[in-house]
XYZ file of C-alpha atoms in Angstrom:
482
model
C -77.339 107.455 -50.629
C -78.249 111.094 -51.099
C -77.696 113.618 -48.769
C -81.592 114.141 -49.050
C -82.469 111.060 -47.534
C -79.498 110.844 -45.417
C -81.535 114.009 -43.632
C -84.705 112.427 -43.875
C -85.169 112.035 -39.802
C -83.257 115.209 -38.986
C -84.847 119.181 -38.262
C -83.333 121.084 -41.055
C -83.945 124.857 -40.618
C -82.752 125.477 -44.128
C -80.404 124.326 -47.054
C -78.168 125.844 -48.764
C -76.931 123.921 -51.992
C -78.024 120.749 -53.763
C -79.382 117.654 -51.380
C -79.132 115.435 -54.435
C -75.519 115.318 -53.648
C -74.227 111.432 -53.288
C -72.747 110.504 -49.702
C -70.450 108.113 -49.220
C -69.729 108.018 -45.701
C -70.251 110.278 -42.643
C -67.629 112.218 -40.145
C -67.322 114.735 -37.498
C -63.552 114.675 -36.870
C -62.065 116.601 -40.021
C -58.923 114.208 -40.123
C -61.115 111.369 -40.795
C -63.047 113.257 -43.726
C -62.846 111.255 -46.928
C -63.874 112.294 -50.555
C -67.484 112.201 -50.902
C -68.217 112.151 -47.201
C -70.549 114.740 -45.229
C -69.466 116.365 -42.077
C -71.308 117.064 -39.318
C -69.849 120.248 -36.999
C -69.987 119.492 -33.554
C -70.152 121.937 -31.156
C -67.616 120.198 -28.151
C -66.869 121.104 -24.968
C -63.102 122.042 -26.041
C -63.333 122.971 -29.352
C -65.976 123.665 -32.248
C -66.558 121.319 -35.158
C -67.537 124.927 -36.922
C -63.977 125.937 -37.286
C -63.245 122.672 -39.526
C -65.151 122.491 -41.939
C -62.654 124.566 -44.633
C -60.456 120.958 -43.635
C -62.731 118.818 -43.754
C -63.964 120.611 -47.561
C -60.488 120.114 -48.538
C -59.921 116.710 -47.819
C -63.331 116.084 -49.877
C -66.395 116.338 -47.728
C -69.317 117.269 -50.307
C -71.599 118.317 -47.730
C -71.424 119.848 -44.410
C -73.938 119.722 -41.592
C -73.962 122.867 -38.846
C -75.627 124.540 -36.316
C -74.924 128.474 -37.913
C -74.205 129.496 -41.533
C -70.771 128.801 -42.703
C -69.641 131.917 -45.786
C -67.594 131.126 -48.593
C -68.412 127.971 -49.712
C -70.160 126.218 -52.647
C -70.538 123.083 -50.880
C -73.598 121.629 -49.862
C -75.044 123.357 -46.400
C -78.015 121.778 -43.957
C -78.540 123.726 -40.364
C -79.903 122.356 -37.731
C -80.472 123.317 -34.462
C -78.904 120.406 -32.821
C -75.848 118.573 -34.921
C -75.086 115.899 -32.042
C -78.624 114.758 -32.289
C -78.524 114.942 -36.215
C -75.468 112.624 -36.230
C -77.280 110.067 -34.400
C -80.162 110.723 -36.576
C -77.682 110.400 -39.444
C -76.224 107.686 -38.360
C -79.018 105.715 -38.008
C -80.322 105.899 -41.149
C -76.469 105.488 -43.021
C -76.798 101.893 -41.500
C -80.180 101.054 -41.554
C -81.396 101.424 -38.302
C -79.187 98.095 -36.967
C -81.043 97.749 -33.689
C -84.261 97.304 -35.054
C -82.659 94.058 -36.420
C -81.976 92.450 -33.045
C -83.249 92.879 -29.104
C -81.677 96.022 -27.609
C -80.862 95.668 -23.506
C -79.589 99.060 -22.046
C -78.685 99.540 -18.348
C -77.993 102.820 -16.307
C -76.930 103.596 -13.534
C -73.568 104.833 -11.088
C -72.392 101.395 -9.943
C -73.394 97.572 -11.527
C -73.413 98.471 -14.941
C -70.726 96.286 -16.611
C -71.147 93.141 -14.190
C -75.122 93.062 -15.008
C -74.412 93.319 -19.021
C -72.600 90.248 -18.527
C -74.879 88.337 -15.988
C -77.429 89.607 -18.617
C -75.249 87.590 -21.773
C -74.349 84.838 -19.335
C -78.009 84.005 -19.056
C -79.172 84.867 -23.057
C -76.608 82.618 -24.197
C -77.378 79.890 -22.083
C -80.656 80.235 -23.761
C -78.911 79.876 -26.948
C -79.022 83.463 -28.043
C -76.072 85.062 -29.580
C -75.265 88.401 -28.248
C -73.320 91.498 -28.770
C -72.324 93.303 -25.313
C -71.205 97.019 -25.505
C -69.659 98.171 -22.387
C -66.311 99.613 -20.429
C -64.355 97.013 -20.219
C -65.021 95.944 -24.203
C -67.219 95.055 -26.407
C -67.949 91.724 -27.669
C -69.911 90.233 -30.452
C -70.170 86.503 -29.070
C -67.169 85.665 -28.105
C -65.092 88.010 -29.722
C -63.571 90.791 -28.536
C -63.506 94.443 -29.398
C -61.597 96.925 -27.606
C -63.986 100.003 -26.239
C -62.913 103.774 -25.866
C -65.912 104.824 -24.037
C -68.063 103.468 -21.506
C -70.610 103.661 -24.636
C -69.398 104.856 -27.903
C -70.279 108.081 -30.138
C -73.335 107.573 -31.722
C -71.413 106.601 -35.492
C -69.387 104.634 -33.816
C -72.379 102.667 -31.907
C -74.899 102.523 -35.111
C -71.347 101.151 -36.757
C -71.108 98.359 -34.076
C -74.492 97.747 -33.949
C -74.475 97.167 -37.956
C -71.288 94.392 -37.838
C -73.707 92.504 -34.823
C -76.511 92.192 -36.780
C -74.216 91.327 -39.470
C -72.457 88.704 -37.445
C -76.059 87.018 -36.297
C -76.481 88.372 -32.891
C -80.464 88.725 -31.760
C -79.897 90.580 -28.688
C -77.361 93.083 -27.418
C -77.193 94.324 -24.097
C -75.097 97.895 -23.903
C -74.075 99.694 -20.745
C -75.769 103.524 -21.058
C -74.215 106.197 -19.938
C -74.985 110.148 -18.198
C -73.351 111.502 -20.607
C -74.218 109.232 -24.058
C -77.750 109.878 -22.791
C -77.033 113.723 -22.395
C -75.150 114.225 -25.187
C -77.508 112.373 -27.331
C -74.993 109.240 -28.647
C -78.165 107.062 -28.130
C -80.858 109.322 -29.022
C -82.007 107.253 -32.222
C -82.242 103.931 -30.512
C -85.304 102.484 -29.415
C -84.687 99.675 -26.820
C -86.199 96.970 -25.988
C -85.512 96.718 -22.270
C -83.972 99.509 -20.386
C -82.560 99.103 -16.827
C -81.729 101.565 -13.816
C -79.339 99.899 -11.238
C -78.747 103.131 -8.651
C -77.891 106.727 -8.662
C -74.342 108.069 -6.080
C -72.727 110.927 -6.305
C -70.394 110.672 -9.697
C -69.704 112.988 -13.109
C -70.978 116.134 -11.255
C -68.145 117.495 -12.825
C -70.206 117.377 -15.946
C -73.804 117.331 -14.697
C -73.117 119.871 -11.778
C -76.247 118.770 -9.597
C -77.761 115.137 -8.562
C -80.836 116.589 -10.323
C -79.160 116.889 -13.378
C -77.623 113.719 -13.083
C -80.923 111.689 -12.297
C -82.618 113.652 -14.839
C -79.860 112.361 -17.142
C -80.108 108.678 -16.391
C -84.199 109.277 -16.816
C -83.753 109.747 -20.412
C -83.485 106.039 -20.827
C -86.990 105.398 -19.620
C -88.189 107.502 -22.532
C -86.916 105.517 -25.336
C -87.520 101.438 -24.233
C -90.601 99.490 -23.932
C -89.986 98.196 -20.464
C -87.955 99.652 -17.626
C -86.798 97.936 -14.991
C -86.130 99.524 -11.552
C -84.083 99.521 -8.358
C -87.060 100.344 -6.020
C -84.326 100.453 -3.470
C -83.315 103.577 -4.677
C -83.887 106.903 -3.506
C -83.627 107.937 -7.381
C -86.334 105.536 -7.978
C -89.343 107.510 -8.330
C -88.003 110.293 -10.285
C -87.267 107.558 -12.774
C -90.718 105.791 -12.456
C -92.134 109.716 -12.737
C -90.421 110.414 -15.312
C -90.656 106.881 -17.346
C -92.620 106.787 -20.090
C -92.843 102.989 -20.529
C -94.196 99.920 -18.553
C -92.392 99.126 -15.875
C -90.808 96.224 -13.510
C -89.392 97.256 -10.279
C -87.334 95.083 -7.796
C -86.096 95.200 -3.933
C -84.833 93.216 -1.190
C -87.005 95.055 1.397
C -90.334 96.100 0.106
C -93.124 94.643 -1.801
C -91.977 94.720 -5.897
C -92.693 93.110 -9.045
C -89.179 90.874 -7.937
C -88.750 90.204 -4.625
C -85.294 88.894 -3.337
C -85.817 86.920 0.165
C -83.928 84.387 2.028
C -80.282 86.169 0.914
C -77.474 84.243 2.031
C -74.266 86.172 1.960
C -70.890 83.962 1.688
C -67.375 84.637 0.725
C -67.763 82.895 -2.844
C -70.938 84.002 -3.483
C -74.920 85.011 -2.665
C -78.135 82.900 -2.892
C -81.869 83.928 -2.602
C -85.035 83.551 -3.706
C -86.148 85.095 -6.169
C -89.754 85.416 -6.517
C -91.754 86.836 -9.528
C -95.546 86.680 -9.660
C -95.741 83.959 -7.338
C -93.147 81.493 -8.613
C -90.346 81.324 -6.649
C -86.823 80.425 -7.954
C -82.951 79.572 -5.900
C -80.599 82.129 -7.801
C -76.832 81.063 -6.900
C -74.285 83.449 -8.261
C -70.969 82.752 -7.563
C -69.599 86.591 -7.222
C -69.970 87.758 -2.942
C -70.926 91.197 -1.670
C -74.405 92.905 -0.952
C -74.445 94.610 -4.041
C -74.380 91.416 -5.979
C -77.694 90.421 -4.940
C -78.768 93.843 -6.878
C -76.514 93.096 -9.943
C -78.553 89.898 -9.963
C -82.072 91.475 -9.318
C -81.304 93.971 -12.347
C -80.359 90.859 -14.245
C -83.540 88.945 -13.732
C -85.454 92.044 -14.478
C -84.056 92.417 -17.808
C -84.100 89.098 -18.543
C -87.631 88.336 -17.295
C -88.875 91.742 -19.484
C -86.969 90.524 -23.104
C -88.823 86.914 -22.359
C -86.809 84.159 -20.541
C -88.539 82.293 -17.919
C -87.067 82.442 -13.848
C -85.779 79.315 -14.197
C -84.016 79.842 -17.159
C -82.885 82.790 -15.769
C -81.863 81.050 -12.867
C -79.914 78.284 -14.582
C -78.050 80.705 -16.330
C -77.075 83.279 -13.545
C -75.465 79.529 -11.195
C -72.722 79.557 -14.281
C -71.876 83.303 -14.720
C -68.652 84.344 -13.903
C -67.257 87.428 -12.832
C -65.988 90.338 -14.396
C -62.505 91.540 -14.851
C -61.824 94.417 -12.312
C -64.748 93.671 -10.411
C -63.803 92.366 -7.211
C -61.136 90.173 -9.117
C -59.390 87.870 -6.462
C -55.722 88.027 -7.550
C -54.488 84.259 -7.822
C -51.248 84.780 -5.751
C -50.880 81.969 -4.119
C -49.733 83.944 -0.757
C -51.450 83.968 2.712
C -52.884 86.705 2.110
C -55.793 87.790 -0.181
C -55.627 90.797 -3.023
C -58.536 91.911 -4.731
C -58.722 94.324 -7.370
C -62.083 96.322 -7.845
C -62.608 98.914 -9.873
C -64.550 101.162 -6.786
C -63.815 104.762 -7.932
C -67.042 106.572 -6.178
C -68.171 106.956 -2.998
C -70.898 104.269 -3.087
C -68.543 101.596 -5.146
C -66.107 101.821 -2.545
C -68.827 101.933 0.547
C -69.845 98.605 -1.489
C -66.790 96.535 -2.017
C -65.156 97.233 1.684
C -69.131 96.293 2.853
C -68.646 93.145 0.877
C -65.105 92.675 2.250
C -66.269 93.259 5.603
C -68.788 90.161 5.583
C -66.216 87.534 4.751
C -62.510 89.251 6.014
C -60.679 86.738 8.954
C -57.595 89.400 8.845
C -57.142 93.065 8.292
C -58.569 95.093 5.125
C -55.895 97.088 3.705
C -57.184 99.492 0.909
C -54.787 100.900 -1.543
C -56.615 104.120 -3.124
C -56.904 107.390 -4.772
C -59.161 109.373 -6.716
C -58.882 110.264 -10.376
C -57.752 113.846 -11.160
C -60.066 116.764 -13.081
C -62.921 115.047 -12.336
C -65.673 115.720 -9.285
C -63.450 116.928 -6.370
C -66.517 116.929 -3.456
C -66.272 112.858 -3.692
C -62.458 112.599 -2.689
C -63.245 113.364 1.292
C -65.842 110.903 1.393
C -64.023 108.678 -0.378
C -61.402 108.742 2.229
C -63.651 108.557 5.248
C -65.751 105.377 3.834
C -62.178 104.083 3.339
C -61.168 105.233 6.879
C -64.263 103.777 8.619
C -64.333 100.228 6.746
C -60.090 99.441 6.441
C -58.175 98.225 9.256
C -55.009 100.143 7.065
C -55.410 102.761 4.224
C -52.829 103.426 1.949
C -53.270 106.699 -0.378
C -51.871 106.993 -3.511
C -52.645 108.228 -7.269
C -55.428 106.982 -9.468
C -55.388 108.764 -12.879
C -54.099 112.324 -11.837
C -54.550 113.488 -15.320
C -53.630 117.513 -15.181
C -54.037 117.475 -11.379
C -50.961 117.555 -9.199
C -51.061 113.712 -7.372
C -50.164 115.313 -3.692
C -52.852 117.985 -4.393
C -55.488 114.876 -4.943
C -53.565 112.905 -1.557
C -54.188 115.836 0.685
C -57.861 116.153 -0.172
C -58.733 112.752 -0.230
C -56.662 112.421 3.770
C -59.325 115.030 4.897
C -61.861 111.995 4.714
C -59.574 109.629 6.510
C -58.149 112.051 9.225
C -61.422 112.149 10.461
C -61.535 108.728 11.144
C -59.164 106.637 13.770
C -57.725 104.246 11.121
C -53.915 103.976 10.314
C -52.518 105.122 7.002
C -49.798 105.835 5.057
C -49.293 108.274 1.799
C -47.400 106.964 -0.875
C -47.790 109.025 -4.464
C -46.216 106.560 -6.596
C -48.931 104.039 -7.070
C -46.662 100.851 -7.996
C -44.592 102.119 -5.067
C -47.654 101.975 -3.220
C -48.498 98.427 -4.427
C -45.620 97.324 -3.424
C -45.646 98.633 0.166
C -49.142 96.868 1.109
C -47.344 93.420 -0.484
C -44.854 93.718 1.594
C -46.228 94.456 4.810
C -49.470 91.699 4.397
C -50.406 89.452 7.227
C -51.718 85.992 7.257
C -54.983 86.313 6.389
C -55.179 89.752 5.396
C -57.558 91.505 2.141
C -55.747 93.762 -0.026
C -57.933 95.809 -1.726
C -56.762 97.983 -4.633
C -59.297 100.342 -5.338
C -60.102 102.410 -8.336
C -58.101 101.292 -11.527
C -60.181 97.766 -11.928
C -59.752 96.504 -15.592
C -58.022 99.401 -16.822
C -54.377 98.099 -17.613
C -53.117 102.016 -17.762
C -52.273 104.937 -15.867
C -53.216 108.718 -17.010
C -50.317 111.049 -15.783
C -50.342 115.050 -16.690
C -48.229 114.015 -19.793
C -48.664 110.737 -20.820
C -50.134 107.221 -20.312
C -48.430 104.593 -19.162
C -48.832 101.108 -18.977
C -50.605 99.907 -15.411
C -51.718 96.612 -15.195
C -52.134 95.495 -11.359
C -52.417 92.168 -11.763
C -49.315 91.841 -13.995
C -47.742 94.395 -10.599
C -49.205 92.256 -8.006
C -48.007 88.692 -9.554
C -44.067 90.463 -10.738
C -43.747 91.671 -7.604
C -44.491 88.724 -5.734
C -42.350 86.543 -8.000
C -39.499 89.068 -7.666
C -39.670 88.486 -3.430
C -39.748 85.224 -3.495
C -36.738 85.017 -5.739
């Protein structure tokens, strides 16, 4: 392929060089250059691609992509105004457009993303669909697993997993869409099929700096699908339907929508309503509890019901889906006592689970918590208060404190739960921690632990460690009983 028609799609300002130049692969991480490649300078948020490219020349790149003139160099130059969206552009093309070779599924949204991908596969493979899922905990082609780095990958790196799908048969692939892949254009070349909004809370304002922003953000995703589907719930909701420029489906459990949930039944194994679409009315059993669930399975049906599949189909499919790991993950222990792991790490995800908790708890709730460090600071005193009003027992500890010091993160997230009149203790080690609440459990009590979910790591200030609460939970209980 020639650089020429690798830049067929992109705005090039000007060229300096030859385009007829051959390209063999693309990059925009200089270590990964390799003879014959072209790389793309990437203006980041800690460093600039710009200052590079003289590596990425000597390791063999033939052509380099930029934003501003680079001097001294016989090498092949394109500018463009915007080299993030160019590499998506580029990438696109390198691989042949891959999702225009199967049914794309994106969803958006703060909270529900990863669990409605998979009630979304659940129900296309029951339908005898093979499908690729792209997501946070991993991404899987079938029944195969690939390990993600990103809730959803750089836009190479996706038009590079959407190429081995379509390779390896799949018809439809249902991807988790991120704020910031939307922002920072990592999906800006796809064109999907279905796109999804499950709700907007307070998260990433770290990067987007306002909810407007943020909404705006999540928006995008409304401008590149042919339907979207809609929490009408939502307070965000008609900024997206404003700003949608597609057909689209809305659903609720309290006002009149395109999918109505009625009849909701909330139990400690599961929900059940009825859903009801254009006047056909269908049970949905889905054996995964809490309020939010209902909404996981209403953004489910949406997609589901927008890419083709009839309710009852839909319905069949959603009885057998199981739950995700690090989504309210019950903790086989064998104990009298219950521990659930859910990865809750906003205001909203927590206010959810403990709500969930709430409905079905005989003993206390004891939630084990903290908030991750350089990331949105505002969210750690609410955090702490939603904690404080819906636990019988809080116990405060480190999440990912990153840079941040851990007690720094404690004391601002203890604001929150001062200001309520439940019991808690501070512990900064987080296995420590762990160990405490295992310790001092009650017949019949609900350990939550909060925040980590399916990650099976902690990030210090120096280093990552290995963190897998499960593993913690089931060692440490082994280790007392011995």
């Amino acid at each position: 392929m020639t650089l020429s028609e690798l830049l067929k799609d992109v705005d090039v300002t000007s060229v300096q060089g030859n385009t007829s130049v051959k390209i063999s692969g693309i990059a925009f991480n200089s270590t990964e250059v390799k003879p014959g490649d072209v790389f793309v300078c990437i203006t980041g948020f800690k460093t600039d691609g710009h200052k590079y490219a003289a590596d990425a020349l000597e390791r063999g790149a033939v052509a380099i992509v930029v934003e501003r003139p680079i001097e001294d160099t016989a090498a092949t130059v394109a500018i463009t105004k915007n080299t993030r969206l160019a590499l998506s552009q580029m990438a696109a093309v390198y691989y042949d457009y891959p999702y225009r070779k199967f049914r794309l599924i994106g969803i958006t949204g703060t909270n529900g993303k990863t669990t409605t991908t998979y009630l979304v596969k659940s129900v296309m493979e029951s339908c005898g669909h093979k499908v690729g899922l792209i997501g946070t905990n991993q991404n899987m082609i079938g029944e195969t697993v690939i390990p993600a780095k990103h809730t959803t990958p750089d836009s190479l790196e996706l038009m590079r997993l959407f190429s081995r799908m379509a390779e390896e048969g799949a018809d439809t692939v249902v991807m988790e869409v991120s704020s910031h892949s939307l922002a920072l254009d990592r999906v800006a070349s796809c064109e999907f099929d279905v796109g999804a909004f499950t709700n907007v809370t307070q998260d990433h304002l770290d990067f987007h700096e306002t909810m407007e922003n943020y909404i705006d953000a999540k928006a995008l995703l409304f401008k590149k699908c042919r339907v979207g589907v809609l929490n009408a719930d939502d307070a965000a909701c008609e900024r997206m339907r404003e700003l949608a420029e597609c057909e689209t489906l809305d659903y609720s459990t309290k006002i009149p929508a395109g999918i109505l949930a009625d009849n909701i039944e909330y139990m400690s194994t599961g929900v059940k309503f009825d859903a009801i679409y254009k006047g056909q009315t269908s049970k949905i059993e889905l054996g995964i509890p809490g309020g939010f669930s209902v909404y996981n399975a209403l953004t489910a049906i949406g997609c589901c019901l927008a890419a083709g599949i009839s309710l009852e189909r839909i319905a069949n499919g959603l009885k057998n889906a199981s739950g995700v790991k690090g989504r309210i993950e019950v903790v086989n222990t064998d104990t009298d006592y219950t521990v659930i792991i859910d990865y809750a790490h906003t205001p909203d995800g927590l206010l959810n689970i403990l709500s969930a908790i709430r409905g079905f708890a005989k003993g206390r709730i004891i939630t084990l918590f903290g908030c991750g460090g350089d990331r949105d600071r505002t969210k750690r005193p609410k955090m702490g208060k939603i904690a404080g009003q819906l636990s019988d027992f809080c116990i405060v500890t480190s999440d990912n404190p990153r840079s941040e010091k851990p007690a720094d993160i404690i004391e601002e997230v203890l604001a929150g739960v001062k200001e309520t009149d439940c019991e808690y203790v501070t512990i900064e080690n987080r296995f420590e921690a762990i160990e405490y609440a295992l310790d001092n459990a009650k017949k019949d009590d609900i350990i939550l632990l909060a925040g980590k979910g399916h990650e099976p790591y902690q990030i210090l200030k120096d280093r990552t460690i290995v963190f897998d609460e499960r593993e913690i939970v089931l060692k440490l209980i082994d280790s007392s009983e011995g």
